[in-house]
Coordinates of C-alpha atoms in Angstrom, one line a residue:
M13 CA -10.1 25.2 -39.7
K14 CA -10.0 24.6 -43.3
G15 CA -7.7 21.6 -43.7
I16 CA -7.6 20.0 -40.4
I17 CA -5.6 16.3 -40.7
K18 CA -9.0 14.3 -40.3
N19 CA -9.5 10.5 -39.9
S20 CA -6.6 9.7 -41.2
V21 CA -4.0 9.5 -38.2
L22 CA -4.1 5.6 -38.4
L23 CA -2.4 6.0 -41.4
L24 CA 0.5 8.0 -39.6
A25 CA 0.5 5.4 -37.1
A26 CA 1.2 3.0 -39.4
L27 CA 4.7 4.1 -40.7
S28 CA 6.0 2.4 -37.2
L29 CA 4.1 -0.5 -38.0
G30 CA 4.0 -2.6 -40.8
S31 CA 1.7 -3.9 -42.7
C32 CA -2.1 -2.9 -41.3
N33 CA -3.3 -6.3 -41.5
D34 CA -1.5 -6.3 -38.2
W35 CA -3.9 -3.9 -36.7
L36 CA -7.3 -6.3 -36.0
D37 CA -7.4 -9.9 -35.0
V38 CA -9.4 -11.4 -37.6
N39 CA -11.9 -12.1 -35.3
E40 CA -13.0 -8.7 -34.8
D41 CA -15.8 -7.1 -36.2
P42 CA -13.4 -4.8 -38.3
N43 CA -15.8 -1.4 -38.6
N44 CA -16.6 -2.1 -35.0
P45 CA -12.5 -2.8 -33.5
T46 CA -12.9 -3.9 -29.4
N47 CA -10.3 -5.3 -28.9
V48 CA -7.0 -3.5 -30.6
A49 CA -3.9 -4.2 -28.6
P50 CA -2.8 -1.3 -27.0
E51 CA 0.8 -1.7 -29.1
F52 CA -1.4 -0.3 -32.3
V53 CA -3.3 2.3 -30.7
L54 CA -0.7 4.0 -28.7
P55 CA 0.9 5.3 -32.0
A56 CA -1.9 5.6 -33.7
A57 CA -2.5 8.5 -29.9
Q58 CA 0.3 9.7 -30.6
A59 CA -0.4 10.4 -33.6
S60 CA -3.4 12.5 -33.2
V61 CA -1.7 14.8 -30.6
L62 CA 0.0 15.4 -33.1
G63 CA -1.2 16.3 -36.4
I64 CA -3.7 18.9 -34.5
V65 CA -0.2 20.0 -32.2
G66 CA 1.5 20.5 -35.7
G67 CA -1.2 20.8 -37.2
D68 CA -4.5 23.6 -36.1
F69 CA -2.6 24.9 -33.5
A70 CA 1.4 25.0 -35.0
I71 CA -0.8 27.7 -38.3
I72 CA -1.8 29.2 -35.3
G73 CA 1.0 29.9 -33.1
G74 CA 3.2 30.7 -35.5
L75 CA 0.3 33.6 -36.9
W76 CA -0.1 35.2 -33.6
S77 CA 3.5 34.7 -32.6
Q78 CA 3.9 36.8 -35.9
H79 CA 6.1 34.5 -37.2
W80 CA 4.5 35.0 -40.4
T81 CA 1.8 35.9 -41.4
Q82 CA -1.9 35.7 -43.8
S83 CA -1.0 36.2 -47.2
N84 CA -2.5 39.1 -49.9
A85 CA -3.2 36.6 -52.6
S86 CA -4.8 34.4 -50.6
N87 CA -7.7 34.7 -47.7
Q88 CA -7.3 30.7 -45.7
Y89 CA -5.6 32.5 -42.0
R90 CA -8.5 35.7 -42.5
G91 CA -10.2 34.9 -39.4
I92 CA -7.4 33.7 -37.2
D93 CA -4.7 37.4 -38.3
S94 CA -7.6 38.6 -37.5
Y95 CA -8.4 37.8 -35.0
D96 CA -11.8 36.9 -35.6
L97 CA -12.0 33.9 -34.3
Q98 CA -15.4 31.4 -34.6
P99 CA -16.9 28.6 -31.7
S100 CA -16.2 26.6 -34.9
D101 CA -12.6 26.9 -36.0
Y102 CA -11.7 24.2 -33.4
S103 CA -14.4 22.6 -33.2
I104 CA -12.9 19.7 -35.3
A105 CA -9.4 20.0 -33.0
W106 CA -11.0 19.3 -30.2
T107 CA -13.2 16.8 -31.3
E108 CA -10.3 15.2 -32.5
M109 CA -8.4 15.5 -29.2
Y110 CA -11.2 14.3 -27.0
A111 CA -13.0 11.9 -29.3
G112 CA -9.0 10.3 -30.8
G113 CA -5.7 10.4 -29.2
L114 CA -6.5 11.5 -25.3
N115 CA -9.1 8.9 -25.3
D116 CA -7.1 6.1 -27.3
F117 CA -4.3 7.0 -25.0
E118 CA -6.5 5.8 -21.6
D119 CA -7.2 2.9 -23.6
V120 CA -3.9 1.7 -23.5
K121 CA -3.9 2.7 -19.8
N122 CA -5.9 0.4 -19.0
K123 CA -4.7 -2.6 -20.8
A124 CA -1.5 -1.4 -20.1
A125 CA -2.7 -2.2 -16.0
V126 CA -3.8 -5.3 -17.1
I127 CA -0.9 -6.5 -18.4
G128 CA 1.6 -4.1 -16.2
N129 CA 3.1 -3.3 -19.1
N130 CA 4.5 0.7 -16.4
N131 CA 6.8 1.8 -19.9
M132 CA 4.2 1.5 -21.7
M133 CA 1.7 3.0 -18.8
L134 CA 3.9 6.0 -18.7
Q135 CA 4.3 7.0 -22.1
A136 CA 0.1 7.3 -22.4
V137 CA 0.1 9.0 -19.6
A138 CA 3.7 11.4 -20.7
V139 CA 1.7 12.2 -24.0
Q140 CA -2.1 12.2 -22.7
T141 CA -0.5 14.9 -20.2
Y142 CA 1.1 17.0 -22.8
G143 CA -1.8 17.1 -25.0
F144 CA -4.5 18.8 -22.5
Q145 CA -2.4 20.7 -21.1
M146 CA -1.7 21.7 -24.5
L147 CA -5.6 22.1 -24.9
A148 CA -5.5 24.6 -21.5
D149 CA -3.1 26.3 -22.5
W150 CA -5.7 27.3 -25.5
F151 CA -9.4 27.1 -24.1
D152 CA -8.1 27.9 -19.6
K153 CA -10.9 24.9 -18.7
I154 CA -10.6 21.8 -19.8
P155 CA -13.2 19.1 -19.0
L156 CA -10.2 16.5 -17.3
T157 CA -11.2 14.6 -13.7
E158 CA -14.8 13.7 -16.2
A159 CA -13.1 13.6 -19.1
L160 CA -13.1 10.6 -21.6
Q161 CA -15.9 8.4 -19.3
V162 CA -18.7 8.7 -22.0
E163 CA -19.8 6.1 -20.7
T164 CA -21.2 7.0 -17.1
I165 CA -20.4 10.3 -18.2
K166 CA -22.3 12.1 -21.4
A167 CA -21.4 15.7 -20.0
P168 CA -18.1 16.0 -17.9
K169 CA -18.0 18.9 -15.5
Y170 CA -15.3 21.8 -17.3
D171 CA -11.9 21.9 -14.4
D172 CA -10.9 25.5 -13.9
G173 CA -7.7 25.5 -15.0
P174 CA -4.8 25.7 -11.4
A175 CA -7.0 22.4 -11.4
V176 CA -5.5 21.2 -14.4
Y177 CA -2.6 21.6 -13.9
A178 CA -2.2 20.3 -11.1
E179 CA -4.7 16.9 -11.4
L180 CA -2.6 16.5 -14.6
L181 CA 1.1 17.1 -12.3
K182 CA 0.3 14.9 -10.3
R183 CA -0.5 12.0 -13.4
L184 CA 2.8 12.1 -14.3
D185 CA 4.6 12.0 -10.3
A186 CA 2.2 9.1 -10.6
A187 CA 3.7 7.4 -13.6
L188 CA 7.1 8.0 -12.5
A189 CA 6.6 6.5 -9.2
L190 CA 5.7 2.7 -11.6
D191 CA 7.7 -0.1 -10.8
F192 CA 9.5 -0.5 -13.7
N193 CA 11.7 -3.9 -12.8
N194 CA 8.4 -6.0 -12.6
G195 CA 9.8 -8.1 -15.5
K196 CA 6.8 -6.1 -17.7
S197 CA 7.3 -3.6 -19.1
T198 CA 9.0 -4.8 -22.3
A199 CA 9.9 -2.4 -24.8
V200 CA 7.3 -0.9 -27.0
A201 CA 8.7 -1.3 -31.4
S202 CA 5.5 1.2 -31.9
D203 CA 6.2 3.9 -29.8
L204 CA 6.7 7.6 -32.7
V205 CA 9.6 8.5 -31.1
Y206 CA 12.1 6.0 -29.2
G207 CA 10.4 3.0 -30.6
G208 CA 14.5 1.9 -32.0
L209 CA 15.2 1.4 -28.1
S210 CA 15.3 -0.9 -25.8
A211 CA 13.2 -1.0 -23.1
A212 CA 15.1 0.5 -20.6
N213 CA 16.5 3.7 -22.6
Q214 CA 12.6 3.9 -23.5
I215 CA 12.2 3.7 -20.1
D216 CA 14.3 6.7 -19.7
Q217 CA 13.8 8.7 -22.1
W218 CA 10.1 8.9 -21.6
K219 CA 11.1 9.5 -18.0
R220 CA 12.9 12.4 -19.3
F221 CA 10.0 13.6 -21.1
V222 CA 7.3 13.3 -18.0
N223 CA 10.3 15.3 -15.6
T224 CA 11.1 18.0 -18.7
L225 CA 6.5 18.1 -19.8
K226 CA 6.9 19.4 -14.9
L227 CA 9.5 21.7 -15.4
K228 CA 7.7 23.2 -18.5
M229 CA 4.3 24.1 -16.7
Y230 CA 6.4 24.6 -13.5
L231 CA 7.7 28.0 -16.3
R232 CA 4.5 28.5 -17.2
Q233 CA 3.1 29.1 -13.9
T234 CA 5.8 31.8 -12.8
A235 CA 3.8 34.6 -13.5
S236 CA 0.7 33.5 -12.2
P237 CA -0.9 33.4 -7.8
N238 CA 0.7 30.1 -8.4
A239 CA 4.6 31.1 -9.1
T240 CA 6.8 30.9 -5.3
Q241 CA 5.0 27.3 -5.5
A242 CA 6.3 27.0 -9.5
V243 CA 9.6 28.4 -8.8
A244 CA 10.2 26.6 -5.7
A245 CA 9.3 23.6 -7.9
I246 CA 11.8 24.1 -10.4
K247 CA 14.8 24.8 -7.9
A248 CA 14.0 21.4 -6.3
M249 CA 14.3 19.4 -9.8
L250 CA 17.3 21.9 -10.4
D251 CA 18.8 21.0 -6.9
A252 CA 18.0 17.3 -7.4
N253 CA 19.5 17.0 -10.6
T254 CA 16.3 15.6 -12.5
S255 CA 17.1 13.7 -15.4
L256 CA 15.9 15.8 -18.4
L257 CA 15.8 15.4 -22.4
E258 CA 18.7 15.8 -23.7
D259 CA 18.2 15.1 -27.5
H260 CA 14.6 16.0 -30.0
A261 CA 11.8 14.3 -28.3
A262 CA 10.7 14.1 -32.0
V263 CA 8.8 12.1 -34.6
T264 CA 10.0 11.9 -37.4
K265 CA 9.2 9.1 -40.0
F266 CA 7.3 10.6 -42.5
V267 CA 6.7 10.5 -45.6
D268 CA 6.0 13.0 -48.6
E269 CA 2.4 11.1 -49.1
P270 CA -0.9 11.6 -48.8
N271 CA -1.7 11.6 -44.7
R272 CA 1.3 10.4 -44.0
S273 CA 4.0 13.6 -44.2
N274 CA 4.6 16.3 -41.6
P275 CA 0.7 17.8 -40.3
L276 CA 2.1 21.5 -41.0
Y277 CA 2.5 20.9 -44.7
E278 CA 0.1 18.8 -44.4
N279 CA -3.1 21.0 -43.2
N280 CA -0.9 24.0 -44.6
V281 CA -0.3 22.7 -48.3
R282 CA -0.8 19.4 -49.9
Q283 CA -4.6 19.3 -48.2
L284 CA -4.5 23.5 -49.7
N285 CA -3.5 22.6 -53.2
T286 CA -0.5 26.0 -52.4
G287 CA 2.6 26.4 -50.3
T288 CA 2.5 30.8 -50.5
N289 CA -0.3 31.4 -47.7
L290 CA 2.3 31.4 -45.0
R291 CA 4.2 35.0 -45.4
L292 CA 6.7 36.8 -43.5
S293 CA 5.6 39.0 -41.1
R294 CA 7.8 42.4 -40.7
T295 CA 7.9 41.5 -37.1
L296 CA 10.4 38.8 -37.2
Q297 CA 11.2 40.4 -40.6
T298 CA 12.6 43.3 -39.2
Y299 CA 14.5 41.6 -35.6
L300 CA 16.3 39.5 -37.7
Q301 CA 17.0 41.9 -40.5
A302 CA 18.7 44.7 -37.2
N303 CA 21.0 41.2 -36.0
N304 CA 22.2 40.4 -39.1
D305 CA 20.4 37.3 -39.2
D306 CA 19.5 36.7 -42.7
A307 CA 20.8 32.6 -42.0
R308 CA 17.9 32.2 -40.3
L309 CA 15.2 33.6 -42.2
A310 CA 17.0 31.9 -45.3
A311 CA 15.9 28.4 -43.2
Y312 CA 12.8 30.2 -42.7
F313 CA 11.1 31.7 -46.0
T314 CA 12.2 31.8 -49.5
P315 CA 12.2 34.9 -50.8
G316 CA 9.7 36.9 -52.8
T317 CA 10.8 38.6 -56.0
T318 CA 12.9 41.5 -55.1
G319 CA 14.3 39.4 -52.4
Q320 CA 13.4 38.3 -48.1
A321 CA 10.2 41.0 -48.2
G322 CA 8.1 40.4 -44.8
L323 CA 4.2 41.8 -44.4
E324 CA 2.9 43.6 -41.5
Q325 CA 1.4 41.4 -39.1
G326 CA -2.5 40.8 -40.5
D327 CA -1.6 42.8 -43.7
F328 CA -3.6 40.3 -45.7
L329 CA -5.0 43.6 -47.9
S330 CA -1.7 44.7 -48.6
G331 CA -1.1 46.4 -51.9
V332 CA 1.4 44.9 -52.7
A333 CA 2.8 42.1 -55.7
A334 CA 1.8 38.5 -54.6
N335 CA 5.6 36.6 -55.4
T336 CA 7.2 40.0 -53.9
P337 CA 6.4 38.7 -49.4
S338 CA 8.6 35.6 -48.8
V339 CA 6.6 32.4 -48.3
A340 CA 7.2 29.9 -45.5
K341 CA 9.5 26.8 -46.1
M342 CA 8.1 23.7 -44.4
A343 CA 8.5 20.1 -46.1
A344 CA 6.4 16.8 -46.1
T345 CA 9.2 15.5 -44.2
D346 CA 10.8 18.1 -41.8
P347 CA 10.3 16.3 -37.9
F348 CA 7.5 17.2 -35.3
Y349 CA 8.5 18.2 -31.5
F350 CA 6.8 17.0 -29.1
F351 CA 10.2 19.1 -27.2
S352 CA 13.2 21.1 -29.8
I353 CA 17.2 20.0 -27.3
D354 CA 16.9 24.2 -27.8
E355 CA 13.6 24.7 -26.2
V356 CA 14.7 22.0 -23.6
Y357 CA 17.7 24.0 -23.1
F358 CA 15.5 27.5 -23.2
M359 CA 13.6 26.0 -20.5
L360 CA 16.0 25.4 -18.6
S361 CA 18.8 29.0 -18.5
E362 CA 14.9 30.7 -17.4
S363 CA 15.2 28.0 -14.7
Y364 CA 18.6 29.0 -13.2
L365 CA 18.1 33.4 -13.3
R366 CA 14.8 32.3 -12.0
I367 CA 16.8 30.0 -8.8
G368 CA 19.6 32.7 -9.5
N369 CA 22.1 30.8 -10.8
D370 CA 23.0 33.1 -13.7
A371 CA 25.8 31.4 -14.7
K372 CA 24.5 28.1 -15.8
A373 CA 21.8 30.3 -17.1
K374 CA 23.8 31.1 -19.9
E375 CA 25.3 28.5 -20.5
F376 CA 21.8 26.8 -21.3
Y377 CA 21.4 30.5 -23.2
D378 CA 24.5 29.6 -25.1
K379 CA 23.6 26.5 -25.9
A380 CA 20.4 27.0 -26.8
V381 CA 21.1 30.0 -29.2
A382 CA 23.5 27.2 -30.9
A383 CA 20.9 24.1 -30.5
A384 CA 18.5 25.9 -32.3
Y385 CA 20.4 27.3 -35.1
A386 CA 21.4 23.9 -35.7
K387 CA 17.4 22.5 -35.3
F388 CA 17.7 23.8 -39.3
N389 CA 21.3 22.8 -40.3
I390 CA 22.1 26.9 -40.6
A391 CA 26.1 27.9 -40.0
F392 CA 26.7 29.2 -36.8
D393 CA 28.9 31.4 -35.7
A394 CA 30.4 32.1 -31.9
K395 CA 30.5 35.4 -32.8
K396 CA 26.9 36.2 -31.5
I397 CA 26.8 35.0 -28.4
A398 CA 30.5 35.9 -27.1
K399 CA 31.2 38.8 -25.8
G400 CA 29.9 42.6 -28.1
G401 CA 28.0 39.9 -30.0
V402 CA 24.2 41.0 -30.8
Y403 CA 22.9 37.8 -28.9
E404 CA 25.5 38.3 -26.1
Y405 CA 23.4 37.2 -22.6
P406 CA 23.7 40.6 -21.4
S407 CA 25.5 38.7 -18.2
T408 CA 25.6 42.7 -16.7
G409 CA 21.7 43.6 -16.5
N410 CA 18.9 42.5 -14.1
M411 CA 17.1 40.0 -14.7
E412 CA 14.0 42.0 -16.9
T413 CA 17.5 42.2 -18.9
K414 CA 18.6 38.8 -18.6
L415 CA 14.5 37.2 -19.3
K416 CA 13.9 39.5 -22.1
A417 CA 17.1 37.3 -24.3
I418 CA 16.3 34.2 -23.8
I419 CA 12.6 35.3 -24.4
Y420 CA 13.4 36.7 -27.7
Q421 CA 16.1 34.4 -28.7
K422 CA 13.6 31.5 -27.9
W423 CA 10.7 33.1 -29.7
V424 CA 13.5 32.5 -32.7
A425 CA 13.8 30.0 -31.8
M426 CA 10.4 28.6 -32.5
F427 CA 9.7 28.9 -35.4
R428 CA 7.5 25.8 -36.5
Q429 CA 6.8 25.4 -33.1
G430 CA 5.6 28.8 -32.3
Y431 CA 2.5 27.1 -29.9
E432 CA 5.8 28.3 -27.6
S433 CA 6.8 31.5 -27.8
F434 CA 3.0 33.1 -28.2
W435 CA 2.1 31.6 -24.2
D436 CA 5.7 32.5 -23.2
Q437 CA 5.2 36.1 -24.3
A438 CA 1.7 36.2 -23.0
R439 CA 3.7 35.0 -20.1
T440 CA 6.5 37.0 -19.9
G441 CA 5.6 39.8 -21.9
Y442 CA 8.5 39.6 -23.7
P443 CA 8.6 40.6 -26.8
E444 CA 7.3 43.7 -25.9
K445 CA 4.0 44.9 -27.3
S446 CA 5.4 48.1 -29.8
P447 CA 2.7 51.4 -29.3
V448 CA 3.7 52.1 -33.3
A449 CA 3.3 50.5 -36.9
S450 CA 6.4 47.7 -38.1
T451 CA 6.6 50.6 -39.9
A452 CA 6.8 53.1 -38.4
A453 CA 10.2 54.7 -38.5
N454 CA 10.0 54.9 -34.1
Y455 CA 9.7 51.3 -34.6
V456 CA 11.6 49.1 -32.3
P457 CA 12.4 45.6 -34.6
G458 CA 10.9 43.1 -33.3
Q459 CA 8.3 44.0 -31.2
W460 CA 4.3 43.1 -31.2
T461 CA 2.3 44.4 -33.8
V462 CA -1.4 44.3 -33.5
A463 CA -2.2 42.9 -36.7
K464 CA -3.4 45.1 -39.1
K465 CA -7.1 44.3 -39.7
S466 CA -7.7 43.1 -36.0
V467 CA -11.7 42.8 -35.3
L468 CA -11.1 43.5 -32.0
D469 CA -13.6 46.4 -31.0
N470 CA -9.8 48.4 -29.3
K471 CA -7.3 48.2 -31.4
T472 CA -4.4 48.4 -28.4
D473 CA -5.1 44.3 -27.7
L474 CA -3.6 40.9 -28.2
P475 CA -5.5 37.5 -28.2
K476 CA -4.9 35.5 -25.1
R477 CA -7.2 32.1 -26.1
V478 CA -9.3 31.0 -28.4
P479 CA -12.9 30.6 -28.1
Y480 CA -14.5 27.5 -26.4
A481 CA -15.5 24.9 -29.4
S482 CA -19.0 24.3 -30.6
S483 CA -19.3 21.4 -30.7
S484 CA -18.2 20.9 -27.0
R485 CA -21.4 23.9 -26.6
D486 CA -23.4 21.2 -28.7
S487 CA -23.7 17.9 -26.3
N488 CA -21.9 18.9 -23.2
V489 CA -24.6 21.7 -20.7
N490 CA -21.4 22.1 -18.7
T491 CA -20.1 24.4 -22.1
P492 CA -18.5 27.0 -20.3
A493 CA -20.2 30.8 -21.2
A494 CA -17.8 32.4 -24.3
V495 CA -15.9 34.4 -23.1
P496 CA -13.4 37.5 -25.2
L497 CA -10.6 36.1 -27.5
T498 CA -8.6 39.2 -24.6
A499 CA -10.1 36.8 -21.7
K500 CA -6.7 35.7 -20.1
I501 CA -5.7 32.6 -18.9
W502 CA -5.4 31.6 -15.1
W503 CA -1.7 31.8 -16.3
M504 CA -0.5 34.9 -18.1
K505 CA 1.2 38.1 -17.3

């Protein structure tokens, strides 16, 4: 995609490292470094993964989650918003992940094994797995078991989605089982997420990260053929009081300089030299206004000349004045969240709901909604979740009613993390797909609409995936045959 951060993530990693002179040994060829210390490679790998997830994937996630839509005064994301994706569109993202972050993490893992630093190994496995899962959820089949072995395997096979998940969970469990009391598992000061902590605290946080990632992966499978096993695994984690994240797992060290800022801002604003490409989707606008939630609208969007105004999703040929639709807010120093704490609470709410503990489901729902406001520094009125409030947890409803409440609120909360709400909708069916346009008199606020300029043959379909990348097809004979954007990922409902 246009505007992707390319060949610049090392600068981001340098935010935590001080002088760039420390990156290479003086005896190494600076144009072909072969022995970069793993403590320098680790943050570069973290930055590479977050640069793709927080940049390209956040943009498409927000468009396909109907938080924002393409401006009617520009054309940058028309292809995404009309579901007109080409195999080349995510080639740079694919290549950056495999040749950049995921490969760098493999290097860190190999070097961590040699020196015995299992804290470093844990961190590398955690974010590498996070990156692999992101790719699997967008593309379905991906190279995994034969990936990152370029010296011996030039054309790695694509593993099926269920096998990818099973292998990734196996890797996470193996990382958790490492010996962290071996006297060699020292703190990694260059870690972009928890670099300021002691070794013990760093290990604790990364264990929590891994457990939280496992929970997310089990929840992802709750509408799949693996649903029974997934719910059993969720129950086992909760019954064991498994330690999960209790605060954001975020990178906050961005500065307002080229290639050192938040990747969403870097991609969408700085590199395009405009801040108005992404406008308020009428889908989100109607839901928030129907619930008197002007505070969140104001936190998410800068009003247009007539106040808060959204475009129909995908209506980039609208004839309204260019300054009328509200503009999505984003800043160079915004955090990037691997996990935000509201997301974790929503995951816990759904998890407890699925194992039949409604009291805990409500407890974490209420905490999640409040945390979602706090994430954007919005004053929270507890009356919204109190009895009779617009966001009251439906304790007397059935499971579907409760799940709908959880996922709707998570959808609103995942602004700038829209890939998660896109996948939640594909997994649960919430928000529901509207049979009418968002301008129709009988439209239900918040229900998702098919993009007005959809190029799909069936104008009632929503997209489910991105196409296999041409950069893979050009170099790997094992790249699967093209499939429609409407073909479901294996775990989707």
